[in-house]
PDB file of C-alpha atoms in Angstrom:
ATOM      1  CA  THR A  13     -55.977  60.755  -9.002  1.00  0.00           C
ATOM      2  CA  ARG A  14     -55.365  60.187 -12.698  1.00  0.00           C
ATOM      3  CA  VAL A  15     -51.893  58.649 -12.601  1.00  0.00           C
ATOM      4  CA  ALA A  16     -52.034  56.455  -9.490  1.00  0.00           C
ATOM      5  CA  LYS A  17     -52.102  52.713 -10.214  1.00  0.00           C
ATOM      6  CA  ASN A  18     -53.761  49.890  -8.263  1.00  0.00           C
ATOM      7  CA  ASN A  19     -50.820  49.225  -5.921  1.00  0.00           C
ATOM      8  CA  ASP A  20     -49.696  52.839  -5.479  1.00  0.00           C
ATOM      9  CA  ARG A  21     -49.671  54.699  -2.199  1.00  0.00           C
ATOM     10  CA  VAL A  22     -50.459  58.407  -2.287  1.00  0.00           C
ATOM     11  CA  LEU A  23     -49.518  60.766   0.533  1.00  0.00           C
ATOM     12  CA  ILE A  24     -50.822  64.330   0.393  1.00  0.00           C
ATOM     13  CA  PHE A  25     -49.433  66.921   2.809  1.00  0.00           C
ATOM     14  CA  PHE A  26     -51.125  70.301   3.200  1.00  0.00           C
ATOM     15  CA  ALA A  27     -49.854  73.051   5.496  1.00  0.00           C
ATOM     16  CA  GLY A  28     -51.913  76.195   5.742  1.00  0.00           C
ATOM     17  CA  HIS A  29     -55.206  77.447   7.050  1.00  0.00           C
ATOM     18  CA  GLY A  30     -58.474  75.661   7.595  1.00  0.00           C
ATOM     19  CA  LYS A  31     -61.883  76.956   8.440  1.00  0.00           C
ATOM     20  CA  THR A  32     -65.254  75.532   9.372  1.00  0.00           C
ATOM     21  CA  MET A  33     -68.588  76.826   8.169  1.00  0.00           C
ATOM     22  CA  ASP A  34     -71.774  76.174  10.152  1.00  0.00           C
ATOM     23  CA  LEU A  35     -74.531  74.793   7.961  1.00  0.00           C
ATOM     24  CA  PRO A  36     -78.019  76.371   8.138  1.00  0.00           C
ATOM     25  CA  GLY A  37     -79.677  73.022   8.863  1.00  0.00           C
ATOM     26  CA  GLY A  38     -77.160  72.090  11.552  1.00  0.00           C
ATOM     27  CA  GLY A  39     -73.747  70.519  11.391  1.00  0.00           C
ATOM     28  CA  GLU A  40     -70.663  71.959   9.815  1.00  0.00           C
ATOM     29  CA  MET A  41     -68.456  71.746   6.753  1.00  0.00           C
ATOM     30  CA  GLY A  42     -64.657  71.966   6.835  1.00  0.00           C
ATOM     31  CA  PHE A  43     -62.495  73.711   4.229  1.00  0.00           C
ATOM     32  CA  LEU A  44     -58.792  74.124   3.471  1.00  0.00           C
ATOM     33  CA  LEU A  45     -57.870  77.623   2.346  1.00  0.00           C
ATOM     34  CA  PRO A  46     -55.310  77.918  -0.440  1.00  0.00           C
ATOM     35  CA  VAL A  47     -53.122  81.012  -0.491  1.00  0.00           C
ATOM     36  CA  ASP A  48     -55.688  82.857  -2.625  1.00  0.00           C
ATOM     37  CA  GLY A  49     -58.710  81.527  -0.696  1.00  0.00           C
ATOM     38  CA  ASN A  50     -61.355  83.885   0.659  1.00  0.00           C
ATOM     39  CA  SER A  51     -62.657  83.019   4.131  1.00  0.00           C
ATOM     40  CA  ASP A  52     -65.836  84.992   3.364  1.00  0.00           C
ATOM     41  CA  ASP A  53     -66.543  82.771   0.332  1.00  0.00           C
ATOM     42  CA  LEU A  54     -65.334  79.346   1.447  1.00  0.00           C
ATOM     43  CA  TYR A  55     -67.369  77.220  -0.918  1.00  0.00           C
ATOM     44  CA  LEU A  56     -66.097  78.865  -4.095  1.00  0.00           C
ATOM     45  CA  SER A  57     -62.530  79.748  -3.074  1.00  0.00           C
ATOM     46  CA  SER A  58     -61.276  76.849  -0.974  1.00  0.00           C
ATOM     47  CA  ILE A  59     -61.088  73.059  -0.893  1.00  0.00           C
ATOM     48  CA  GLY A  60     -63.943  71.321   0.879  1.00  0.00           C
ATOM     49  CA  MET A  61     -63.143  68.294   3.005  1.00  0.00           C
ATOM     50  CA  SER A  62     -65.857  66.380   1.185  1.00  0.00           C
ATOM     51  CA  GLU A  63     -63.933  67.058  -2.037  1.00  0.00           C
ATOM     52  CA  LEU A  64     -60.807  65.442  -0.552  1.00  0.00           C
ATOM     53  CA  LYS A  65     -62.844  62.336   0.124  1.00  0.00           C
ATOM     54  CA  ASN A  66     -64.253  62.379  -3.414  1.00  0.00           C
ATOM     55  CA  LEU A  67     -60.768  62.727  -4.902  1.00  0.00           C
ATOM     56  CA  SER A  68     -59.494  59.803  -2.853  1.00  0.00           C
ATOM     57  CA  LEU A  69     -62.439  57.655  -3.963  1.00  0.00           C
ATOM     58  CA  MET A  70     -61.767  58.435  -7.647  1.00  0.00           C
ATOM     59  CA  SER A  71     -58.145  57.348  -7.341  1.00  0.00           C
ATOM     60  CA  ASN A  72     -57.017  53.852  -8.300  1.00  0.00           C
ATOM     61  CA  ALA A  73     -54.373  54.037  -5.567  1.00  0.00           C
ATOM     62  CA  LYS A  74     -54.508  51.289  -2.981  1.00  0.00           C
ATOM     63  CA  HIS A  75     -53.652  53.564  -0.054  1.00  0.00           C
ATOM     64  CA  VAL A  76     -54.247  57.312   0.355  1.00  0.00           C
ATOM     65  CA  LEU A  77     -53.179  59.319   3.418  1.00  0.00           C
ATOM     66  CA  TYR A  78     -53.894  63.019   3.918  1.00  0.00           C
ATOM     67  CA  LEU A  79     -51.671  64.831   6.435  1.00  0.00           C
ATOM     68  CA  ILE A  80     -53.291  68.196   7.070  1.00  0.00           C
ATOM     69  CA  ASP A  81     -51.303  70.745   9.085  1.00  0.00           C
ATOM     70  CA  ALA A  82     -54.292  73.042   9.524  1.00  0.00           C
ATOM     71  CA  CYS A  83     -56.972  73.241  12.155  1.00  0.00           C
ATOM     72  CA  TYR A  84     -60.659  73.111  11.425  1.00  0.00           C
ATOM     73  CA  GLY A  85     -63.727  71.030  12.216  1.00  0.00           C
ATOM     74  CA  GLY A  86     -65.664  68.785   9.899  1.00  0.00           C
ATOM     75  CA  LEU A  87     -63.186  65.921   9.852  1.00  0.00           C
ATOM     76  CA  ALA A  88     -64.265  63.666   6.997  1.00  0.00           C
ATOM     77  CA  ALA A  89     -63.727  60.428   8.910  1.00  0.00           C
ATOM     78  CA  VAL A  90     -65.909  57.434   9.653  1.00  0.00           C
ATOM     79  CA  GLY A  91     -65.642  54.869  12.385  1.00  0.00           C
ATOM     80  CA  SER A  92     -64.224  51.551  11.331  1.00  0.00           C
ATOM     81  CA  ARG A  93     -62.996  48.671  13.398  1.00  0.00           C
ATOM     82  CA  GLY A  94     -59.531  47.647  12.348  1.00  0.00           C
ATOM     83  CA  LEU A  95     -57.544  44.492  12.905  1.00  0.00           C
ATOM     84  CA  ASP A  96     -55.658  44.020  16.176  1.00  0.00           C
ATOM     85  CA  ALA A  97     -51.889  43.860  15.566  1.00  0.00           C
ATOM     86  CA  ASN A  98     -51.352  41.837  18.727  1.00  0.00           C
ATOM     87  CA  VAL A  99     -53.641  38.944  17.782  1.00  0.00           C
ATOM     88  CA  THR A 100     -53.856  39.001  13.979  1.00  0.00           C
ATOM     89  CA  LYS A 101     -51.460  36.631  12.253  1.00  0.00           C
ATOM     90  CA  ASN A 102     -49.641  38.300   9.321  1.00  0.00           C
ATOM     91  CA  TYR A 103     -51.031  41.661  10.437  1.00  0.00           C
ATOM     92  CA  ILE A 104     -49.004  43.910   8.087  1.00  0.00           C
ATOM     93  CA  GLU A 105     -49.717  41.668   5.101  1.00  0.00           C
ATOM     94  CA  LYS A 106     -53.447  41.803   5.824  1.00  0.00           C
ATOM     95  CA  ILE A 107     -53.746  45.555   6.390  1.00  0.00           C
ATOM     96  CA  THR A 108     -51.729  46.401   3.292  1.00  0.00           C
ATOM     97  CA  LYS A 109     -53.852  44.097   1.126  1.00  0.00           C
ATOM     98  CA  ASN A 110     -57.010  46.173   1.559  1.00  0.00           C
ATOM     99  CA  LYS A 111     -57.572  49.709   0.285  1.00  0.00           C
ATOM    100  CA  SER A 112     -57.359  52.620   2.707  1.00  0.00           C
ATOM    101  CA  ARG A 113     -58.404  56.261   2.716  1.00  0.00           C
ATOM    102  CA  GLN A 114     -57.084  57.911   5.891  1.00  0.00           C
ATOM    103  CA  ILE A 115     -56.692  61.447   7.225  1.00  0.00           C
ATOM    104  CA  ILE A 116     -54.778  63.086  10.071  1.00  0.00           C
ATOM    105  CA  THR A 117     -55.349  66.745  10.862  1.00  0.00           C
ATOM    106  CA  ALA A 118     -53.385  69.054  13.147  1.00  0.00           C
ATOM    107  CA  GLY A 119     -56.340  69.899  15.362  1.00  0.00           C
ATOM    108  CA  GLY A 120     -60.034  70.400  15.805  1.00  0.00           C
ATOM    109  CA  ARG A 121     -62.495  73.219  15.452  1.00  0.00           C
ATOM    110  CA  GLY A 122     -61.526  76.441  17.184  1.00  0.00           C
ATOM    111  CA  GLU A 123     -57.939  75.309  17.735  1.00  0.00           C
ATOM    112  CA  ARG A 124     -55.046  77.268  16.305  1.00  0.00           C
ATOM    113  CA  VAL A 125     -51.919  75.627  14.915  1.00  0.00           C
ATOM    114  CA  ILE A 126     -49.122  76.205  17.426  1.00  0.00           C
ATOM    115  CA  GLU A 127     -45.749  77.238  15.977  1.00  0.00           C
ATOM    116  CA  ARG A 128     -42.525  78.184  17.736  1.00  0.00           C
ATOM    117  CA  SER A 129     -39.436  79.704  16.152  1.00  0.00           C
ATOM    118  CA  GLU A 130     -37.148  77.163  17.863  1.00  0.00           C
ATOM    119  CA  TRP A 131     -39.045  74.333  16.148  1.00  0.00           C
ATOM    120  CA  GLY A 132     -38.920  75.865  12.696  1.00  0.00           C
ATOM    121  CA  HIS A 133     -42.359  74.266  12.148  1.00  0.00           C
ATOM    122  CA  SER A 134     -45.701  73.801  13.756  1.00  0.00           C
ATOM    123  CA  ALA A 135     -46.094  71.282  16.588  1.00  0.00           C
ATOM    124  CA  PHE A 136     -47.774  68.958  14.068  1.00  0.00           C
ATOM    125  CA  THR A 137     -44.957  69.029  11.488  1.00  0.00           C
ATOM    126  CA  LEU A 138     -42.288  68.877  14.202  1.00  0.00           C
ATOM    127  CA  ASN A 139     -43.755  65.663  15.604  1.00  0.00           C
ATOM    128  CA  LEU A 140     -44.574  64.236  12.183  1.00  0.00           C
ATOM    129  CA  ASN A 141     -40.884  64.555  11.289  1.00  0.00           C
ATOM    130  CA  ARG A 142     -39.772  63.078  14.624  1.00  0.00           C
ATOM    131  CA  GLY A 143     -42.201  60.200  14.489  1.00  0.00           C
ATOM    132  CA  LEU A 144     -41.270  59.137  10.961  1.00  0.00           C
ATOM    133  CA  LYS A 145     -37.527  59.920  10.897  1.00  0.00           C
ATOM    134  CA  ASN A 146     -36.756  58.374  14.282  1.00  0.00           C
ATOM    135  CA  GLY A 147     -39.379  55.640  14.105  1.00  0.00           C
ATOM    136  CA  THR A 148     -40.863  56.756  17.428  1.00  0.00           C
ATOM    137  CA  ALA A 149     -44.378  56.636  15.979  1.00  0.00           C
ATOM    138  CA  ASP A 150     -43.984  52.830  15.752  1.00  0.00           C
ATOM    139  CA  ILE A 151     -46.021  52.334  18.912  1.00  0.00           C
ATOM    140  CA  ASN A 152     -45.909  48.515  18.914  1.00  0.00           C
ATOM    141  CA  SER A 153     -42.237  48.346  17.776  1.00  0.00           C
ATOM    142  CA  ASP A 154     -42.934  45.967  14.889  1.00  0.00           C
ATOM    143  CA  GLY A 155     -40.826  47.877  12.334  1.00  0.00           C
ATOM    144  CA  TYR A 156     -43.823  49.552  10.664  1.00  0.00           C
ATOM    145  CA  ILE A 157     -45.770  52.743  11.327  1.00  0.00           C
ATOM    146  CA  THR A 158     -49.417  52.458  10.331  1.00  0.00           C
ATOM    147  CA  GLY A 159     -51.613  55.463   9.621  1.00  0.00           C
ATOM    148  CA  ASN A 160     -53.477  54.681  12.828  1.00  0.00           C
ATOM    149  CA  GLU A 161     -50.248  54.538  14.878  1.00  0.00           C
ATOM    150  CA  LEU A 162     -49.119  57.839  13.364  1.00  0.00           C
ATOM    151  CA  GLY A 163     -52.465  59.405  14.267  1.00  0.00           C
ATOM    152  CA  MET A 164     -52.249  58.183  17.880  1.00  0.00           C
ATOM    153  CA  TYR A 165     -48.627  59.336  18.153  1.00  0.00           C
ATOM    154  CA  LEU A 166     -49.403  62.815  16.799  1.00  0.00           C
ATOM    155  CA  ASN A 167     -52.500  63.080  18.978  1.00  0.00           C
ATOM    156  CA  GLU A 168     -50.386  62.581  22.102  1.00  0.00           C
ATOM    157  CA  LYS A 169     -47.203  64.482  21.192  1.00  0.00           C
ATOM    158  CA  VAL A 170     -48.818  67.536  19.596  1.00  0.00           C
ATOM    159  CA  THR A 171     -51.238  67.882  22.507  1.00  0.00           C
ATOM    160  CA  ILE A 172     -48.282  67.884  24.917  1.00  0.00           C
ATOM    161  CA  ASP A 173     -46.101  70.272  22.874  1.00  0.00           C
ATOM    162  CA  SER A 174     -48.971  72.712  22.367  1.00  0.00           C
ATOM    163  CA  ASP A 175     -49.774  72.783  26.091  1.00  0.00           C
ATOM    164  CA  ASN A 176     -53.189  71.196  25.391  1.00  0.00           C
ATOM    165  CA  LYS A 177     -54.171  73.925  22.914  1.00  0.00           C
ATOM    166  CA  GLN A 178     -54.169  71.665  19.863  1.00  0.00           C
ATOM    167  CA  THR A 179     -55.198  68.017  19.541  1.00  0.00           C
ATOM    168  CA  PRO A 180     -54.779  66.234  16.205  1.00  0.00           C
ATOM    169  CA  GLN A 181     -57.719  64.271  14.831  1.00  0.00           C
ATOM    170  CA  TYR A 182     -57.395  61.113  12.759  1.00  0.00           C
ATOM    171  CA  GLY A 183     -59.534  58.480  11.132  1.00  0.00           C
ATOM    172  CA  ARG A 184     -60.657  56.704   8.015  1.00  0.00           C
ATOM    173  CA  MET A 185     -62.554  58.392   5.222  1.00  0.00           C
ATOM    174  CA  THR A 186     -64.250  55.109   4.218  1.00  0.00           C
ATOM    175  CA  SER A 187     -65.052  51.825   5.952  1.00  0.00           C
ATOM    176  CA  GLU A 188     -62.193  50.038   4.163  1.00  0.00           C
ATOM    177  CA  GLU A 189     -59.849  48.483   6.720  1.00  0.00           C
ATOM    178  CA  GLY A 190     -56.506  48.816   4.950  1.00  0.00           C
ATOM    179  CA  GLU A 191     -53.727  50.970   6.368  1.00  0.00           C
ATOM    180  CA  PHE A 192     -51.180  53.349   4.935  1.00  0.00           C
ATOM    181  CA  VAL A 193     -47.851  51.947   6.211  1.00  0.00           C
ATOM    182  CA  PHE A 194     -44.370  53.415   6.580  1.00  0.00           C
ATOM    183  CA  ASN A 195     -41.244  51.326   7.218  1.00  0.00           C
ATOM    184  CA  THR A 196     -39.308  52.509  10.249  1.00  0.00           C
ATOM    185  CA  PRO A 197     -35.713  53.638   9.705  1.00  0.00           C
ATOM    186  CA  THR A 198     -34.462  50.451  11.419  1.00  0.00           C
ATOM    187  CA  SER A 199     -36.605  48.114   9.264  1.00  0.00           C
ATOM    188  CA  ASN A 200     -35.169  49.295   5.921  1.00  0.00           C
TER     189      ASN A 200
END
């Protein structure tokens, strides 16, 4: 947050445990548990999803993407209509001009992260690596992987690999319409 400059892109990857707390007045609040977190005292010993949003808003970075390999509810995302890559002239130029605050999580409330020894990772990290290293998350084959494309890719592949036990969630943390963008291996 303190060192990012106006044109920087910040990617934050967290792998661990997540938990959701029901709120007395209704609704829920999601938390990420650090190694020394206490699931009986979430508010004081873990990282609230609302705090991730606050940290991203305090950053000067142009683009921020959270990749959260933990399951929980309380996704801190808002609905926002983005530009259509198929009809927008200079699509990549336009979506990288605006700020973005995006998040992709490994699953939803009540879902457990699926891991298999043959993968060496969770289904989320396995497919994250595949999608970025091989460029297979480039759904429209334009040489770029947007945060939204990565979210759609992970949603499909992780759901399949986990036998429908885990479905990644993705979205924007603000109404800003920019996108975090990766070059595909073939576009470098």
